[in-house]
PDB file of C-alpha atoms in Angstrom:
ATOM      1  CA  LYS P 794     115.867 229.580  56.483  1.00  0.00           C
ATOM      2  CA  LEU P 795     119.377 228.152  56.257  1.00  0.00           C
ATOM      3  CA  THR P 796     122.381 229.384  58.210  1.00  0.00           C
ATOM      4  CA  SER P 797     126.107 228.919  57.623  1.00  0.00           C
ATOM      5  CA  THR P 798     126.417 226.474  60.545  1.00  0.00           C
ATOM      6  CA  VAL P 799     124.375 223.382  61.385  1.00  0.00           C
ATOM      7  CA  SER P 800     124.593 220.428  63.746  1.00  0.00           C
ATOM      8  CA  LEU P 801     123.323 217.229  62.151  1.00  0.00           C
ATOM      9  CA  PRO P 802     120.754 215.181  64.133  1.00  0.00           C
ATOM     10  CA  ASP P 803     123.366 212.673  65.351  1.00  0.00           C
ATOM     11  CA  PHE P 804     125.706 215.255  66.916  1.00  0.00           C
ATOM     12  CA  ASN P 805     124.480 214.689  70.472  1.00  0.00           C
ATOM     13  CA  GLU P 806     124.694 210.893  70.237  1.00  0.00           C
ATOM     14  CA  ALA P 807     127.678 208.826  71.409  1.00  0.00           C
ATOM     15  CA  GLY P 808     130.623 208.743  69.025  1.00  0.00           C
ATOM     16  CA  THR P 809     133.526 210.766  67.686  1.00  0.00           C
ATOM     17  CA  LYS P 810     132.300 214.350  67.336  1.00  0.00           C
ATOM     18  CA  ILE P 811     133.648 216.264  64.343  1.00  0.00           C
ATOM     19  CA  SER P 812     133.262 219.798  63.050  1.00  0.00           C
ATOM     20  CA  ILE P 813     134.030 220.482  59.399  1.00  0.00           C
ATOM     21  CA  SER P 814     134.270 224.007  58.073  1.00  0.00           C
ATOM     22  CA  GLY P 815     135.713 225.905  55.177  1.00  0.00           C
ATOM     23  CA  THR P 816     135.266 228.568  52.577  1.00  0.00           C
ATOM     24  CA  VAL P 817     133.484 228.141  49.272  1.00  0.00           C
ATOM     25  CA  TYR P 818     135.121 230.064  46.438  1.00  0.00           C
ATOM     26  CA  LYS P 819     133.788 231.048  43.043  1.00  0.00           C
ATOM     27  CA  ALA P 820     135.240 229.293  39.995  1.00  0.00           C
ATOM     28  CA  ASP P 821     138.251 231.659  40.013  1.00  0.00           C
ATOM     29  CA  GLY P 822     139.379 229.931  43.232  1.00  0.00           C
ATOM     30  CA  LYS P 823     139.877 233.292  44.977  1.00  0.00           C
ATOM     31  CA  THR P 824     136.563 235.090  45.424  1.00  0.00           C
ATOM     32  CA  PRO P 825     134.407 233.897  48.357  1.00  0.00           C
ATOM     33  CA  ALA P 826     130.990 232.652  47.224  1.00  0.00           C
ATOM     34  CA  PRO P 827     128.033 233.691  49.406  1.00  0.00           C
ATOM     35  CA  ASN P 828     124.589 232.054  49.369  1.00  0.00           C
ATOM     36  CA  ILE P 829     125.733 228.615  48.214  1.00  0.00           C
ATOM     37  CA  VAL P 830     123.630 225.764  49.587  1.00  0.00           C
ATOM     38  CA  ILE P 831     125.547 222.687  50.738  1.00  0.00           C
ATOM     39  CA  TYR P 832     123.729 219.420  51.450  1.00  0.00           C
ATOM     40  CA  VAL P 833     125.582 216.679  53.348  1.00  0.00           C
ATOM     41  CA  TYR P 834     124.584 213.201  54.507  1.00  0.00           C
ATOM     42  CA  HIS P 835     126.307 210.106  55.819  1.00  0.00           C
ATOM     43  CA  THR P 836     125.990 206.763  57.586  1.00  0.00           C
ATOM     44  CA  ASN P 837     125.718 206.178  61.309  1.00  0.00           C
ATOM     45  CA  ARG P 838     128.358 204.357  63.399  1.00  0.00           C
ATOM     46  CA  GLN P 839     127.073 201.013  62.066  1.00  0.00           C
ATOM     47  CA  GLY P 840     127.628 202.081  58.457  1.00  0.00           C
ATOM     48  CA  ILE P 841     123.971 202.383  57.480  1.00  0.00           C
ATOM     49  CA  TYR P 842     121.754 205.316  56.535  1.00  0.00           C
ATOM     50  CA  PRO P 843     119.349 205.223  59.498  1.00  0.00           C
ATOM     51  CA  ARG P 844     115.689 206.030  59.097  1.00  0.00           C
ATOM     52  CA  ARG P 845     113.009 206.945  61.595  1.00  0.00           C
ATOM     53  CA  GLY P 846     110.136 205.676  59.428  1.00  0.00           C
ATOM     54  CA  ASP P 847     108.491 208.922  58.352  1.00  0.00           C
ATOM     55  CA  GLU P 848     111.009 209.974  55.696  1.00  0.00           C
ATOM     56  CA  LYS P 849     109.975 211.706  52.507  1.00  0.00           C
ATOM     57  CA  GLY P 850     111.968 212.765  49.449  1.00  0.00           C
ATOM     58  CA  TRP P 851     115.732 212.385  49.703  1.00  0.00           C
ATOM     59  CA  ALA P 852     115.465 211.164  53.307  1.00  0.00           C
ATOM     60  CA  LYS P 853     114.010 207.855  52.080  1.00  0.00           C
ATOM     61  CA  ARG P 854     117.424 207.012  50.623  1.00  0.00           C
ATOM     62  CA  HIS P 855     119.798 209.185  52.654  1.00  0.00           C
ATOM     63  CA  GLY P 856     118.330 208.634  56.124  1.00  0.00           C
ATOM     64  CA  TYR P 857     118.045 211.299  58.793  1.00  0.00           C
ATOM     65  CA  ILE P 858     121.738 212.080  59.343  1.00  0.00           C
ATOM     66  CA  ARG P 859     121.782 214.931  56.886  1.00  0.00           C
ATOM     67  CA  GLY P 860     121.700 218.680  56.835  1.00  0.00           C
ATOM     68  CA  TRP P 861     121.937 221.868  54.829  1.00  0.00           C
ATOM     69  CA  VAL P 862     123.977 225.018  55.246  1.00  0.00           C
ATOM     70  CA  LYS P 863     124.125 228.212  53.225  1.00  0.00           C
ATOM     71  CA  THR P 864     127.433 230.038  52.975  1.00  0.00           C
ATOM     72  CA  ASP P 865     127.605 233.452  54.603  1.00  0.00           C
ATOM     73  CA  GLU P 866     128.807 236.661  52.932  1.00  0.00           C
ATOM     74  CA  HIS P 867     132.421 235.429  53.275  1.00  0.00           C
ATOM     75  CA  GLY P 868     131.708 232.003  51.739  1.00  0.00           C
ATOM     76  CA  PHE P 869     132.026 230.321  55.160  1.00  0.00           C
ATOM     77  CA  TYR P 870     130.218 227.106  56.109  1.00  0.00           C
ATOM     78  CA  GLN P 871     130.389 224.653  58.999  1.00  0.00           C
ATOM     79  CA  PHE P 872     128.648 221.454  60.004  1.00  0.00           C
ATOM     80  CA  ASN P 873     128.922 219.404  63.180  1.00  0.00           C
ATOM     81  CA  THR P 874     128.240 215.687  63.259  1.00  0.00           C
ATOM     82  CA  LEU P 875     129.652 212.323  64.298  1.00  0.00           C
ATOM     83  CA  ARG P 876     132.317 210.604  62.255  1.00  0.00           C
ATOM     84  CA  PRO P 877     130.538 208.094  60.014  1.00  0.00           C
ATOM     85  CA  ALA P 878     131.422 204.425  59.677  1.00  0.00           C
ATOM     86  CA  HIS P 879     132.205 202.573  56.473  1.00  0.00           C
ATOM     87  CA  TYR P 880     129.534 200.432  54.841  1.00  0.00           C
ATOM     88  CA  PRO P 881     129.276 196.956  56.377  1.00  0.00           C
ATOM     89  CA  ASN P 882     131.001 194.179  54.425  1.00  0.00           C
ATOM     90  CA  ARG P 883     132.575 196.621  51.948  1.00  0.00           C
ATOM     91  CA  ASN P 884     135.991 198.198  51.587  1.00  0.00           C
ATOM     92  CA  ASP P 885     134.806 201.764  50.950  1.00  0.00           C
ATOM     93  CA  ALA P 886     136.424 204.345  53.212  1.00  0.00           C
ATOM     94  CA  GLU P 887     134.353 206.340  55.696  1.00  0.00           C
ATOM     95  CA  HIS P 888     132.861 209.317  53.893  1.00  0.00           C
ATOM     96  CA  ILE P 889     130.334 212.127  53.922  1.00  0.00           C
ATOM     97  CA  HIS P 890     128.423 212.868  50.719  1.00  0.00           C
ATOM     98  CA  ILE P 891     128.107 216.462  49.523  1.00  0.00           C
ATOM     99  CA  THR P 892     125.908 218.191  46.967  1.00  0.00           C
ATOM    100  CA  ILE P 893     126.213 221.857  45.976  1.00  0.00           C
ATOM    101  CA  LYS P 894     123.406 224.128  44.806  1.00  0.00           C
ATOM    102  CA  GLU P 895     124.392 227.445  43.294  1.00  0.00           C
ATOM    103  CA  PRO P 896     121.847 230.076  42.289  1.00  0.00           C
ATOM    104  CA  ASP P 897     120.696 229.487  38.668  1.00  0.00           C
ATOM    105  CA  ILE P 898     122.766 226.270  38.271  1.00  0.00           C
ATOM    106  CA  ASN P 899     121.514 222.710  38.723  1.00  0.00           C
ATOM    107  CA  GLU P 900     122.843 220.979  41.807  1.00  0.00           C
ATOM    108  CA  TYR P 901     125.918 218.774  41.435  1.00  0.00           C
ATOM    109  CA  TRP P 902     127.885 216.426  43.648  1.00  0.00           C
ATOM    110  CA  LEU P 903     131.431 216.918  44.847  1.00  0.00           C
ATOM    111  CA  SER P 904     134.044 214.394  45.909  1.00  0.00           C
ATOM    112  CA  GLU P 905     133.114 213.059  49.320  1.00  0.00           C
ATOM    113  CA  TYR P 906     134.655 214.247  52.533  1.00  0.00           C
ATOM    114  CA  LEU P 907     137.180 211.501  53.334  1.00  0.00           C
ATOM    115  CA  PHE P 908     139.407 211.020  56.375  1.00  0.00           C
ATOM    116  CA  ASP P 909     143.163 210.892  55.860  1.00  0.00           C
ATOM    117  CA  ASP P 910     143.648 208.499  58.797  1.00  0.00           C
ATOM    118  CA  ASP P 911     141.066 205.950  57.599  1.00  0.00           C
ATOM    119  CA  PRO P 912     142.877 202.621  57.032  1.00  0.00           C
ATOM    120  CA  LEU P 913     140.387 201.801  54.259  1.00  0.00           C
ATOM    121  CA  LEU P 914     141.489 204.879  52.297  1.00  0.00           C
ATOM    122  CA  THR P 915     144.093 203.020  50.265  1.00  0.00           C
ATOM    123  CA  ALA P 916     146.742 204.406  47.943  1.00  0.00           C
ATOM    124  CA  ALA P 917     144.642 203.196  44.995  1.00  0.00           C
ATOM    125  CA  GLN P 918     141.564 205.023  46.301  1.00  0.00           C
ATOM    126  CA  ARG P 919     143.586 208.184  46.855  1.00  0.00           C
ATOM    127  CA  LYS P 920     144.832 207.967  43.267  1.00  0.00           C
ATOM    128  CA  ARG P 921     141.237 207.627  41.957  1.00  0.00           C
ATOM    129  CA  HIS P 922     140.053 210.634  43.986  1.00  0.00           C
ATOM    130  CA  GLU P 923     138.397 213.005  41.484  1.00  0.00           C
ATOM    131  CA  TYR P 924     138.971 216.338  43.273  1.00  0.00           C
ATOM    132  CA  ARG P 925     135.491 217.515  42.283  1.00  0.00           C
ATOM    133  CA  GLY P 926     135.353 220.922  43.967  1.00  0.00           C
ATOM    134  CA  GLY P 927     138.841 220.405  45.363  1.00  0.00           C
ATOM    135  CA  ASP P 928     140.543 217.959  47.685  1.00  0.00           C
ATOM    136  CA  GLY P 929     138.064 216.129  49.911  1.00  0.00           C
ATOM    137  CA  ILE P 930     140.668 214.196  51.909  1.00  0.00           C
ATOM    138  CA  MET P 931     140.803 215.860  55.316  1.00  0.00           C
ATOM    139  CA  LYS P 932     143.064 215.592  58.342  1.00  0.00           C
ATOM    140  CA  LEU P 933     141.136 215.746  61.590  1.00  0.00           C
ATOM    141  CA  SER P 934     142.737 217.634  64.455  1.00  0.00           C
ATOM    142  CA  ALA P 935     143.186 216.132  67.874  1.00  0.00           C
ATOM    143  CA  PRO P 936     139.910 216.669  69.739  1.00  0.00           C
ATOM    144  CA  VAL P 937     139.521 219.891  71.717  1.00  0.00           C
ATOM    145  CA  ASN P 938     136.647 219.855  74.188  1.00  0.00           C
ATOM    146  CA  GLY P 939     135.669 216.498  72.672  1.00  0.00           C
ATOM    147  CA  ILE P 940     135.419 217.717  69.060  1.00  0.00           C
ATOM    148  CA  ALA P 941     137.916 217.008  66.264  1.00  0.00           C
ATOM    149  CA  THR P 942     138.000 219.604  63.480  1.00  0.00           C
ATOM    150  CA  ALA P 943     138.910 219.659  59.816  1.00  0.00           C
ATOM    151  CA  THR P 944     138.871 222.222  57.031  1.00  0.00           C
ATOM    152  CA  ARG P 945     137.774 221.720  53.453  1.00  0.00           C
ATOM    153  CA  ASN P 946     137.680 224.663  51.096  1.00  0.00           C
ATOM    154  CA  ILE P 947     135.613 224.256  47.957  1.00  0.00           C
ATOM    155  CA  THR P 948     136.032 225.777  44.499  1.00  0.00           C
ATOM    156  CA  LEU P 949     132.772 225.894  42.574  1.00  0.00           C
ATOM    157  CA  GLY P 950     132.835 224.096  39.248  1.00  0.00           C
ATOM    158  CA  LEU P 951     136.352 222.668  39.726  1.00  0.00           C
ATOM    159  CA  ASN P 952     136.570 219.372  37.800  1.00  0.00           C
ATOM    160  CA  ILE P 953     132.799 219.368  37.229  1.00  0.00           C
ATOM    161  CA  PRO P 954     131.982 218.179  33.694  1.00  0.00           C
ATOM    162  CA  GLY P 955     129.780 220.630  31.791  1.00  0.00           C
ATOM    163  CA  TYR P 956     130.131 223.370  34.395  1.00  0.00           C
ATOM    164  CA  PRO P 957     129.098 226.683  32.787  1.00  0.00           C
ATOM    165  CA  LYS P 958     131.957 228.990  31.857  1.00  0.00           C
ATOM    166  CA  GLU P 959     131.660 232.617  32.949  1.00  0.00           C
TER     167      GLU P 959
END
């Protein structure tokens, strides 16, 4: 049973705590979308997808820092985690992967959650940003009670090739 808020397994470890929330909207960009499943995963503070050794399914590739939420009746979602690190020996910005599952539609990926203050998020990378589901580049707030926050609203189907028309 999924809820609209989840803390990923790393949230109580040492590192920069973040809380990301927002509203998921239907394809019209205005109507809140309830019962949408959001799957997120990311690297640890060393830039790897950590495993515990007993992973099955997606966890074999994505590691254990992952979680699912289901939007509430107002389209709201929230997840709490640590800020990920970039991949070692690469110039990819820090990011959190996201996949959406709508009722009666195959799952699809959205543009990653990216951090506006990441020095690896170059002007060229910003220009290539696909805006799948909307803008994934977020500005984190100053931490309050040790947690920085950001908002990302999502529009279902936005810039998704082959998305079914209503």
